[in-house]
Structures are given as structure tokens and as C-alpha cells.
Short mmCIF file of C-alpha atoms in Angstrom, two decimals:
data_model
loop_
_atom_site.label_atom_id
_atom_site.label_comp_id
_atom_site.label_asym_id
_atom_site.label_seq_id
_atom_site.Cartn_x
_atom_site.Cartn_y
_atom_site.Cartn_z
CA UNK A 1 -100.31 -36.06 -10.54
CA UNK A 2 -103.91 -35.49 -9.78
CA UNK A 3 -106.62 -36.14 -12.33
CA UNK A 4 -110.61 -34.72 -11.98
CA UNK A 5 -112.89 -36.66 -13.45
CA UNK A 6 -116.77 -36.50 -13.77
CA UNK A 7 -118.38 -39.88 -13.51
CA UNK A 8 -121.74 -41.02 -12.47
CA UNK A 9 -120.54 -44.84 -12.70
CA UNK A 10 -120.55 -46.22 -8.79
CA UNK A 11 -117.92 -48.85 -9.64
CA UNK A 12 -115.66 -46.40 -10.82
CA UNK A 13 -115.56 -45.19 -7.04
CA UNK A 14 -113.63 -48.01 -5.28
CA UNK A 15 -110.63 -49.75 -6.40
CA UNK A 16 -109.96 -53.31 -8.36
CA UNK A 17 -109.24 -55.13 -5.46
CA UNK A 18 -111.89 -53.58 -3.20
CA UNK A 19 -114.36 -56.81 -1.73
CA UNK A 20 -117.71 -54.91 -1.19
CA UNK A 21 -120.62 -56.17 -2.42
CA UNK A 22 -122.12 -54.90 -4.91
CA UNK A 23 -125.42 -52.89 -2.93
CA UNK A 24 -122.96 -52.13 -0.44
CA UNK A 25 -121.18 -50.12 -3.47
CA UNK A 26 -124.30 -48.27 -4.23
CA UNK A 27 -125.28 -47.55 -0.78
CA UNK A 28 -121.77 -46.19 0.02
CA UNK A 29 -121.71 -44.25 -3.13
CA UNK A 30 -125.15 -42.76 -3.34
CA UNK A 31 -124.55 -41.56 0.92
CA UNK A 32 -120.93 -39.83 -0.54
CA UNK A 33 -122.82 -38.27 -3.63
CA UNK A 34 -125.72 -36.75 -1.37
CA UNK A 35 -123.35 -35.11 1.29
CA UNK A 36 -121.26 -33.51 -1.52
CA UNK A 37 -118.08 -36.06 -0.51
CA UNK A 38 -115.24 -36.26 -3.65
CA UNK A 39 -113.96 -39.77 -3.64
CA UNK A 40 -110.07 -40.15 -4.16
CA UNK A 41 -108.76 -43.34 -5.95
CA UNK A 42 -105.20 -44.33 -7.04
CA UNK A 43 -104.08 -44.48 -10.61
CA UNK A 44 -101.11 -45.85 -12.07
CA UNK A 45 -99.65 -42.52 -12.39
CA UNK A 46 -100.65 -40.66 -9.51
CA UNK A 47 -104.55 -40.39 -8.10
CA UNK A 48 -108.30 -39.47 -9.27
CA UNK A 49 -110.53 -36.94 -7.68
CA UNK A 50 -114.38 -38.70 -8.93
CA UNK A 51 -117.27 -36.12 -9.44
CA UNK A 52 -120.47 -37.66 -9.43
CA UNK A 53 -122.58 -34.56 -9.98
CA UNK A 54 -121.34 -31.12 -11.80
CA UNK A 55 -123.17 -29.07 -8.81
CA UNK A 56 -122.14 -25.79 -7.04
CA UNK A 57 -122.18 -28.65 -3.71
CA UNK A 58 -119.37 -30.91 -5.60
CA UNK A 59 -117.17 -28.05 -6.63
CA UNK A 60 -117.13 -26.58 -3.00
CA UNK A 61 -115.92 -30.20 -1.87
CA UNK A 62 -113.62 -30.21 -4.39
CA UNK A 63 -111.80 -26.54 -3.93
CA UNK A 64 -111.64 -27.46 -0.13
CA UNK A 65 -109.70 -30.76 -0.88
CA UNK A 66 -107.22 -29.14 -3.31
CA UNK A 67 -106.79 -26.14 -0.37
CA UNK A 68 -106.59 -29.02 2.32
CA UNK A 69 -104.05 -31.33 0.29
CA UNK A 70 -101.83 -28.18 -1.69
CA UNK A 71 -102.64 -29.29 -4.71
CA UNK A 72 -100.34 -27.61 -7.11
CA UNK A 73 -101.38 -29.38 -10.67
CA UNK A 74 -104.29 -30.98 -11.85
CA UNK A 75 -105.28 -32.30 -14.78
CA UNK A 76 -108.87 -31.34 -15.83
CA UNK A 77 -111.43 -33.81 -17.47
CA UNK A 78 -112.85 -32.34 -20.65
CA UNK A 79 -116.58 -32.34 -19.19
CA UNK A 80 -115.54 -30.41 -16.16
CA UNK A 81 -114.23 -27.26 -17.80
CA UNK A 82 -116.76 -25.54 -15.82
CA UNK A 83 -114.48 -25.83 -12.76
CA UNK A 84 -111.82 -24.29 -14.38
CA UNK A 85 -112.32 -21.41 -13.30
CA UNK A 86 -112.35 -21.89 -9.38
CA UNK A 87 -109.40 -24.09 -9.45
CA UNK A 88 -107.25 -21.22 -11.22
CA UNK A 89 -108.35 -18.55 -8.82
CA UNK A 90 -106.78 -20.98 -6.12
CA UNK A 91 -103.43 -20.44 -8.29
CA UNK A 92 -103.20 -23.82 -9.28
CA UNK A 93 -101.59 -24.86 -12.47
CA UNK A 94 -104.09 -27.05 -14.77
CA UNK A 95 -102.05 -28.85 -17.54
CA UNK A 96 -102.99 -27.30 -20.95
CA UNK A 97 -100.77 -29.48 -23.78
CA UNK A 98 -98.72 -25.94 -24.00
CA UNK A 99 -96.01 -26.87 -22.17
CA UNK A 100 -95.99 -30.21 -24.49
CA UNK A 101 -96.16 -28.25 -27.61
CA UNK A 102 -92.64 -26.50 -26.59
CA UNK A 103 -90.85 -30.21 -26.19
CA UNK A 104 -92.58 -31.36 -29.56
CA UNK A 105 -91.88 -27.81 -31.81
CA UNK A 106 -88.84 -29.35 -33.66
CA UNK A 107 -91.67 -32.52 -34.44
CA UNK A 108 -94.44 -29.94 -35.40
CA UNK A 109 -91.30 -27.92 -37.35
CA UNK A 110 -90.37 -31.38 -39.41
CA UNK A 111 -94.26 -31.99 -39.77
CA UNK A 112 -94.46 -29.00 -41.60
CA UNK A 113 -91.88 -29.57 -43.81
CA UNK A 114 -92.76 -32.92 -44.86
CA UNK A 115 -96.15 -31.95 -45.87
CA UNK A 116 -94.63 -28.98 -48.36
CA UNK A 117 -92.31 -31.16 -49.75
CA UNK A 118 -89.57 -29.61 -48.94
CA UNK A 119 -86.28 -29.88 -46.96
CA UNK A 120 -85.56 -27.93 -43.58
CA UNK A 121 -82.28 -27.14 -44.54
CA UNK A 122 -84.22 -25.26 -47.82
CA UNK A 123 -86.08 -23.21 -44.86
CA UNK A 124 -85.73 -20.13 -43.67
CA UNK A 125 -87.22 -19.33 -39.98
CA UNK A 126 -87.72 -16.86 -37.90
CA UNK A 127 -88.21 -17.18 -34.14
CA UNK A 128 -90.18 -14.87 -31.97
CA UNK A 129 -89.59 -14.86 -28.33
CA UNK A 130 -88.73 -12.38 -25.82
CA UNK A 131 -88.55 -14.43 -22.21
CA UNK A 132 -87.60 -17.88 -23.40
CA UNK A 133 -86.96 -20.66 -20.98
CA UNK A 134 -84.30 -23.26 -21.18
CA UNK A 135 -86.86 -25.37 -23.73
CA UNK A 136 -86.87 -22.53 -26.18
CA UNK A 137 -83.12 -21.95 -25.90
CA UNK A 138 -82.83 -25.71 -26.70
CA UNK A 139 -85.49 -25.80 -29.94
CA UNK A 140 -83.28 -22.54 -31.03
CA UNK A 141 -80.13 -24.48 -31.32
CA UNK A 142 -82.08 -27.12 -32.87
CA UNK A 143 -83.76 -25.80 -35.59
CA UNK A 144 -80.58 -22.98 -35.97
CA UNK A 145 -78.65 -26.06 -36.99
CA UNK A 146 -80.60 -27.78 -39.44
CA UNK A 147 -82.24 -24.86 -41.33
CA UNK A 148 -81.06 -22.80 -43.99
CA UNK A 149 -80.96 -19.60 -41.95
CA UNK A 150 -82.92 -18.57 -38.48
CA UNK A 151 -84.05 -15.00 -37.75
CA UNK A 152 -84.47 -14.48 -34.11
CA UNK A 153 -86.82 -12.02 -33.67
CA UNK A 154 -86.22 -9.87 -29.97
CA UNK A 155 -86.48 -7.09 -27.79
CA UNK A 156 -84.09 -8.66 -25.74
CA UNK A 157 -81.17 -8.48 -27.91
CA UNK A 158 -78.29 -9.01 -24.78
CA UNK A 159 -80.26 -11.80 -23.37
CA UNK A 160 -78.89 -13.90 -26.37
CA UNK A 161 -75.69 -12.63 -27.02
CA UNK A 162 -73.74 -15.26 -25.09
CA UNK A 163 -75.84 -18.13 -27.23
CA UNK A 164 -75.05 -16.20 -30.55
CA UNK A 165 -71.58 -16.26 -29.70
CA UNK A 166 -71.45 -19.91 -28.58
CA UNK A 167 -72.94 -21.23 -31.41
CA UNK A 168 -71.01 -19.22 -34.32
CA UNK A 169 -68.02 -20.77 -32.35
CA UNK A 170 -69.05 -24.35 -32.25
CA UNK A 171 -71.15 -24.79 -35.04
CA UNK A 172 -70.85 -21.92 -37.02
CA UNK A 173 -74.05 -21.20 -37.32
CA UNK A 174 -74.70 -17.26 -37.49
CA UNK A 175 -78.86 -16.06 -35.57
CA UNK A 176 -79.58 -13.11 -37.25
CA UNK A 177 -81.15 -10.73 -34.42
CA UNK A 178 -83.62 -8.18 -35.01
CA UNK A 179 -86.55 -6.36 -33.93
CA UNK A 180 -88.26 -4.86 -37.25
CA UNK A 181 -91.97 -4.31 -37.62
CA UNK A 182 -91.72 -4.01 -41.75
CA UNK A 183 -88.70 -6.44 -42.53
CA UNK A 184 -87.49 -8.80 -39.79
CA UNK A 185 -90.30 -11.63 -41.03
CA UNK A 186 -91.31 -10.74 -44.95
CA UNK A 187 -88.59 -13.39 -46.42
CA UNK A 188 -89.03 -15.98 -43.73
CA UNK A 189 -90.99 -19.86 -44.61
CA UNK A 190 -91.63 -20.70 -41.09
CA UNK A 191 -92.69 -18.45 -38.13
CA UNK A 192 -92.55 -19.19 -34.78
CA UNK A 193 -94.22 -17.13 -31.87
CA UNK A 194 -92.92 -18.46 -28.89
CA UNK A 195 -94.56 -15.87 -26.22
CA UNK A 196 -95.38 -12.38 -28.51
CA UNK A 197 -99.00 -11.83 -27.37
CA UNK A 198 -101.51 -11.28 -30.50
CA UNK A 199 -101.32 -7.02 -30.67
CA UNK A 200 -97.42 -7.57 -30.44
CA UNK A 201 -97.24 -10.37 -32.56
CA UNK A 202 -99.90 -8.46 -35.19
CA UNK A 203 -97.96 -5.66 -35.45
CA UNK A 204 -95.34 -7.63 -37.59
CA UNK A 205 -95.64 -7.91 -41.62
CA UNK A 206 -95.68 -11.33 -42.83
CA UNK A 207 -94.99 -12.99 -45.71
CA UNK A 208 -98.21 -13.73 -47.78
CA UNK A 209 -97.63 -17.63 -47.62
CA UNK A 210 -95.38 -18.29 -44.69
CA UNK A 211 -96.80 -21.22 -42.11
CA UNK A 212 -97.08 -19.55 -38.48
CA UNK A 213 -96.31 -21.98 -35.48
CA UNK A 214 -98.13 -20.19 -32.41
CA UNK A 215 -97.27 -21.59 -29.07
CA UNK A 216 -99.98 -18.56 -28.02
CA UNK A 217 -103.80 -18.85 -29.42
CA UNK A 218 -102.67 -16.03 -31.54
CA UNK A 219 -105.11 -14.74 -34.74
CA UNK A 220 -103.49 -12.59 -37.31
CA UNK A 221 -105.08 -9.38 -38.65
CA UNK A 222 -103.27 -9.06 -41.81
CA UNK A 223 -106.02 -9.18 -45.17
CA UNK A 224 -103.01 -9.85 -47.16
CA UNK A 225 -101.88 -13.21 -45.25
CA UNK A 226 -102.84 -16.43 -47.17
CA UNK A 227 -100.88 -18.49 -45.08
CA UNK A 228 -101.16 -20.95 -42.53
CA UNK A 229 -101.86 -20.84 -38.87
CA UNK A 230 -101.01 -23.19 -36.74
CA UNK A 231 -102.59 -23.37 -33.14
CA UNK A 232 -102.62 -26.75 -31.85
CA UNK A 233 -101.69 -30.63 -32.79
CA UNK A 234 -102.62 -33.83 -32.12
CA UNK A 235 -100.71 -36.96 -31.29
CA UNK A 236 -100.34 -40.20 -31.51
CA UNK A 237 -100.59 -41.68 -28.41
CA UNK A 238 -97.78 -44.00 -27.34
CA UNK A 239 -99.20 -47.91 -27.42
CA UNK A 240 -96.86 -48.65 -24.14
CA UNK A 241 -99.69 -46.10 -22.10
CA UNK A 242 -102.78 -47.77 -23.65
CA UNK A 243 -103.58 -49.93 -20.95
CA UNK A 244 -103.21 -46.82 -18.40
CA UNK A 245 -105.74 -44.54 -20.08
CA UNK A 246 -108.87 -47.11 -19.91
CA UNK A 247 -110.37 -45.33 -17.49
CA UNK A 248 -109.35 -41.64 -18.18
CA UNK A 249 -111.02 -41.39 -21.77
CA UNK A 250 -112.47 -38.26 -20.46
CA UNK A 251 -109.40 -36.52 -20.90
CA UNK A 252 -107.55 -34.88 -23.97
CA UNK A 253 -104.93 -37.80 -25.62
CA UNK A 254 -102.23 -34.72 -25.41
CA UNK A 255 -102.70 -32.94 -22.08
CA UNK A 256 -102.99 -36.75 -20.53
CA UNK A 257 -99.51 -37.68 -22.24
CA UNK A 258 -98.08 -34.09 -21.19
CA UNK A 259 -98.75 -35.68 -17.52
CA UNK A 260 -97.42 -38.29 -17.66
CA UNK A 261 -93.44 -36.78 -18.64
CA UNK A 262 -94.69 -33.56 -16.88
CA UNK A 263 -91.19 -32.56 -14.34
CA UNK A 264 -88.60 -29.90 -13.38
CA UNK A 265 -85.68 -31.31 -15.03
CA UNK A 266 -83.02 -30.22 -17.98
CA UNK A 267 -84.80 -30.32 -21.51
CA UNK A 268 -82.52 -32.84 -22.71
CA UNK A 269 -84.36 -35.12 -20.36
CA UNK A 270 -87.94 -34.19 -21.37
CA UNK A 271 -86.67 -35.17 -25.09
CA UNK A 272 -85.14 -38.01 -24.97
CA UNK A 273 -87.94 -39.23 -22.75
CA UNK A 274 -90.65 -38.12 -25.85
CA UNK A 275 -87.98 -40.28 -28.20
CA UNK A 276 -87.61 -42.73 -26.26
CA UNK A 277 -91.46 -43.70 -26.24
CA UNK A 278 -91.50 -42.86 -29.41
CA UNK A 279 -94.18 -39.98 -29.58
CA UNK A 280 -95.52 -38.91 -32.85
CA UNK A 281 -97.26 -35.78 -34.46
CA UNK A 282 -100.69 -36.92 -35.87
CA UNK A 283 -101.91 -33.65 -37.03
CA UNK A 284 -102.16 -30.22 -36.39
CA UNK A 285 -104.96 -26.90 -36.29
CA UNK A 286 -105.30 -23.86 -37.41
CA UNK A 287 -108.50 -21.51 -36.40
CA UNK A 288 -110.92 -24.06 -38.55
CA UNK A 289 -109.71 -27.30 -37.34
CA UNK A 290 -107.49 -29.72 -39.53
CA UNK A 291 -105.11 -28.40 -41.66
CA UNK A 292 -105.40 -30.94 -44.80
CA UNK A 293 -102.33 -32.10 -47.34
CA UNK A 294 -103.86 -29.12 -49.70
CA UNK A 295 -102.62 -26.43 -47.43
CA UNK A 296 -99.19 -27.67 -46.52
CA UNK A 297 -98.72 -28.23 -50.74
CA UNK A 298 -100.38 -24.41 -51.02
CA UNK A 299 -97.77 -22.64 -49.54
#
């Protein structure tokens, strides 16, 4: 994985066991910094790309590097955002947390529930997604099994007719499919949007008080909803990686984590790999930041 970081710190720019002195450091570092040269240093879970200077100069070293070395993913220092833009044009992927949020909905789903006070099998959900990838499949089985009733809300009715077959067989557990405007979420507790975008997703009536779970930064319209919103969370970040993130505190706790599992393999993997460090849920956002106690025991 390759991390960009902005530093102006010269010792950050050679490794632990490097011998230099210490002018030689600043004379090698201050020649790199004025002919626009990115310095590359190994981390324990892949490498660093150091910025000394947020300049036109520095991000034209740093878009020819990622072109030279086909850089694929990166992982984006929260005081570099200005960058952003140039790296995407190259079609690189920059880690977001999104693809975390997917592995942790069931965690953000039993979050929820806690705070109300209630039980998930007292829930009823409804799911929104109309290309879902193996991780949604998974999280549909999931939550299918342990709530009261699911909803899945879809254009793409056939897509999941095979998985509403499977499961009625093995677990007996019925999705009720549907694609209504007016009815399909009014007597749901829980709403996910998996990958509705927001005039899609807005067309939908919801239930006054339902709590919305968007894996999209989604707003909704409606006057009438007093619900909640949720956009984002926050985690706890495992103690076993403390040690590893001393010298990327310029990066967000989540995305950072999100690198560190980030792979092509079966969700099952990704899951019992987020269990197995034992990952928490701190918190989680809506539109105005926090959402407090108050909200979860308002709806």
C-alpha cells in the first residue's frame, strides 16, 4: 500500500537505521525539497511518498512517480486533499473508509440497535441496492437472519431470485422484494441504501422516524422525515496497530485501518479478519456530526 504524506520534518525523510549525520540530513533534504524530488520510505505495511511543500512543483513530481511506478491505490493524508484531484484523473483508486463501511454494516446495524434499546430480531429492515457485490450479498444474509423481517428493495428483481430461493430453503427466512415509491419503506425501522444515488433514493417515502444507514453521502428531501441519517462512523482503532500508526497521524483512524485489511478475497475473509482484531464501532454521523444517545432513544 502506498501512503502520501505532507511533512516538513527532515528526519522524517530517511529511515531508523539510516547513519547520516545530522547536517548531512538537512543538506540532503533541503537539495530534494528545492528540485521538487518526493522521497519514498518503507513502512511496516507497505511505503510513504513524503511531501515537503504543497506546491504545483511537488504535485508534478508526485503524478509522474505514481505514472512511473503504476500506482493503483493510495492512501491520501488529510492535509493533502488538494491532490486529490490529480491523482483521480490518473484513475487511481484513493481509499475512502467506504469500502470499510460495507464489511462493518452488520456492526453499524447492531450499533443502532443498542442505542434504541431494542432487539434486532424486534426490527424490521429494508435494504436498498440494485448492483450489490459479494459484501452486500453477505450483510443480506446476515441481517435477513437475525431481524424480524427484511424488505429488499430492487430494480433488479431476477438478480436475487436464486438467493431468495436459497435462503427460504436453508433457513427459512422469506426477502420480501419490491420496488414501490409510496409503500416498499413506510413500515420499515432501519433503512439501508447500499448504492441508490440521492434523486433515486429521494424519490422513496419514508417512515417519519426510521434510522437511514447510507453507504452513499445521501441527504433526504422529505419535510416530514424526523429521523436519523446516518453518513459515516468512527472506530476504535485496534491497540495491536498502535505502534504502526506513530508516524501516520496525518491520516483518518478509519481509512488507515481500511488499508491495512484492504484485498481481493471472499468476504468471509475480510470479516473474520475485522473479528479477529477485534474492531469496534465508536460512533457514527449524520449531516451535523455526532449522533448523541438522545437521538438513537428518539426514534
Amino acid at each position: 500500500m502506498l501512503y502520501i504524506k505532507f511533512t516538513k520534518d527532515y528526519l522524517e525523510y530517511f529511515e531508523e537505521d539510516c547513519k547520516y549525520p545530522d547536517f548531512l540530513k538537512k543538506l540532503i533534504f533541503t537539495f530534494r525539497k528545492f528540485f521538487g524530488k518526493i522521497t519514498k520510505i518503507k513502512n511496516d505495511n507497505g511505503e510513504v511518498v513524503l511531501i515537503p511543500e504543497k506546491s504545483n512543483k511537488f504535485k508534478k513530481s508526485l503524478m509522474k512517480f505514481l505514472k512511473i511506478y503504476y500506482v493503483k491505490t493510495v492512501v491520501l493524508a488529510n492535509d493533502l486533499q488538494e491532490f486529490r484531484e490529480d491523482i483521480e484523473n490518473q484513475k487511481i483508486k484513493i481509499l475512502d473508509g467506504k469500502w470499510l463501511y460495507k464489511y462493518l454494516l452488520s456492526d453499524v446495524v447492531d450499533f443502532v440497535v443498542k442505542n434504541k434499546g431494542v432487539a434486532l430480531n424486534e426490527q424490521t429492515i429494508s435494504f436498498a441496492v440494485n448492483s450489490p457485490d459479494d459484501i452486500d450479498l453477505e450483510n443480506l444474509k446476515n441481517l435477513a437472519r437475525n431481524c424480524r423481517s427484511l424488505n429488499l428493495i430492487t430494480k433488479d428483481e431476477y438478480r436475487f431470485k436464486k438467493l431468495e430461493e436459497t435462503m427460504y430453503k436453508e433457513d427459512g427466512v422469506a426477502l420480501n422484494i419490491a420496488y414501490n415509491y409510496k409503500k416498499s419503506l413506510l413500515k420499515s425501522d432501519i433503512v439501508i441504501n447500499v448504492d441508490l444515488n440521492e434523486k433515486e433514493f429521494n424519490k422513496f417515502a419514508f417512515p417519519r422516524k426510521a434510522v437511514i444507514i447510507n453507504l452513499k453521502n445521501v441527504k433526504i428531501h422529505s419535510k416530514g422525515f424526523n429521523g436519523i441519517n446516518i453518513l459515516k462512523y468512527e472506530i476504535d482503532f485496534p491497540k495491536q496497530y498502535e505502534n504502526e500508526i506513530l508516524n501516520l497521524d496525518s491520516f483518518n483512524k478509519e481509512i488507515l485501518y481500511e488499508s491495512y485489511i484492504y484485498k481481493r478475497t471472499a468476504p468471509k475473509n475480510i470479516l473474520t479478519r475485522i473479528k479477529r482484531d477485534g474492531l469496534q464501532v465508536a460512533r457514527l454521523l449524520g449531516k451535523n456530526g455526532y449522533i448523541d444517545q438522545k437521538e438513537y432513544e428518539r426514534v
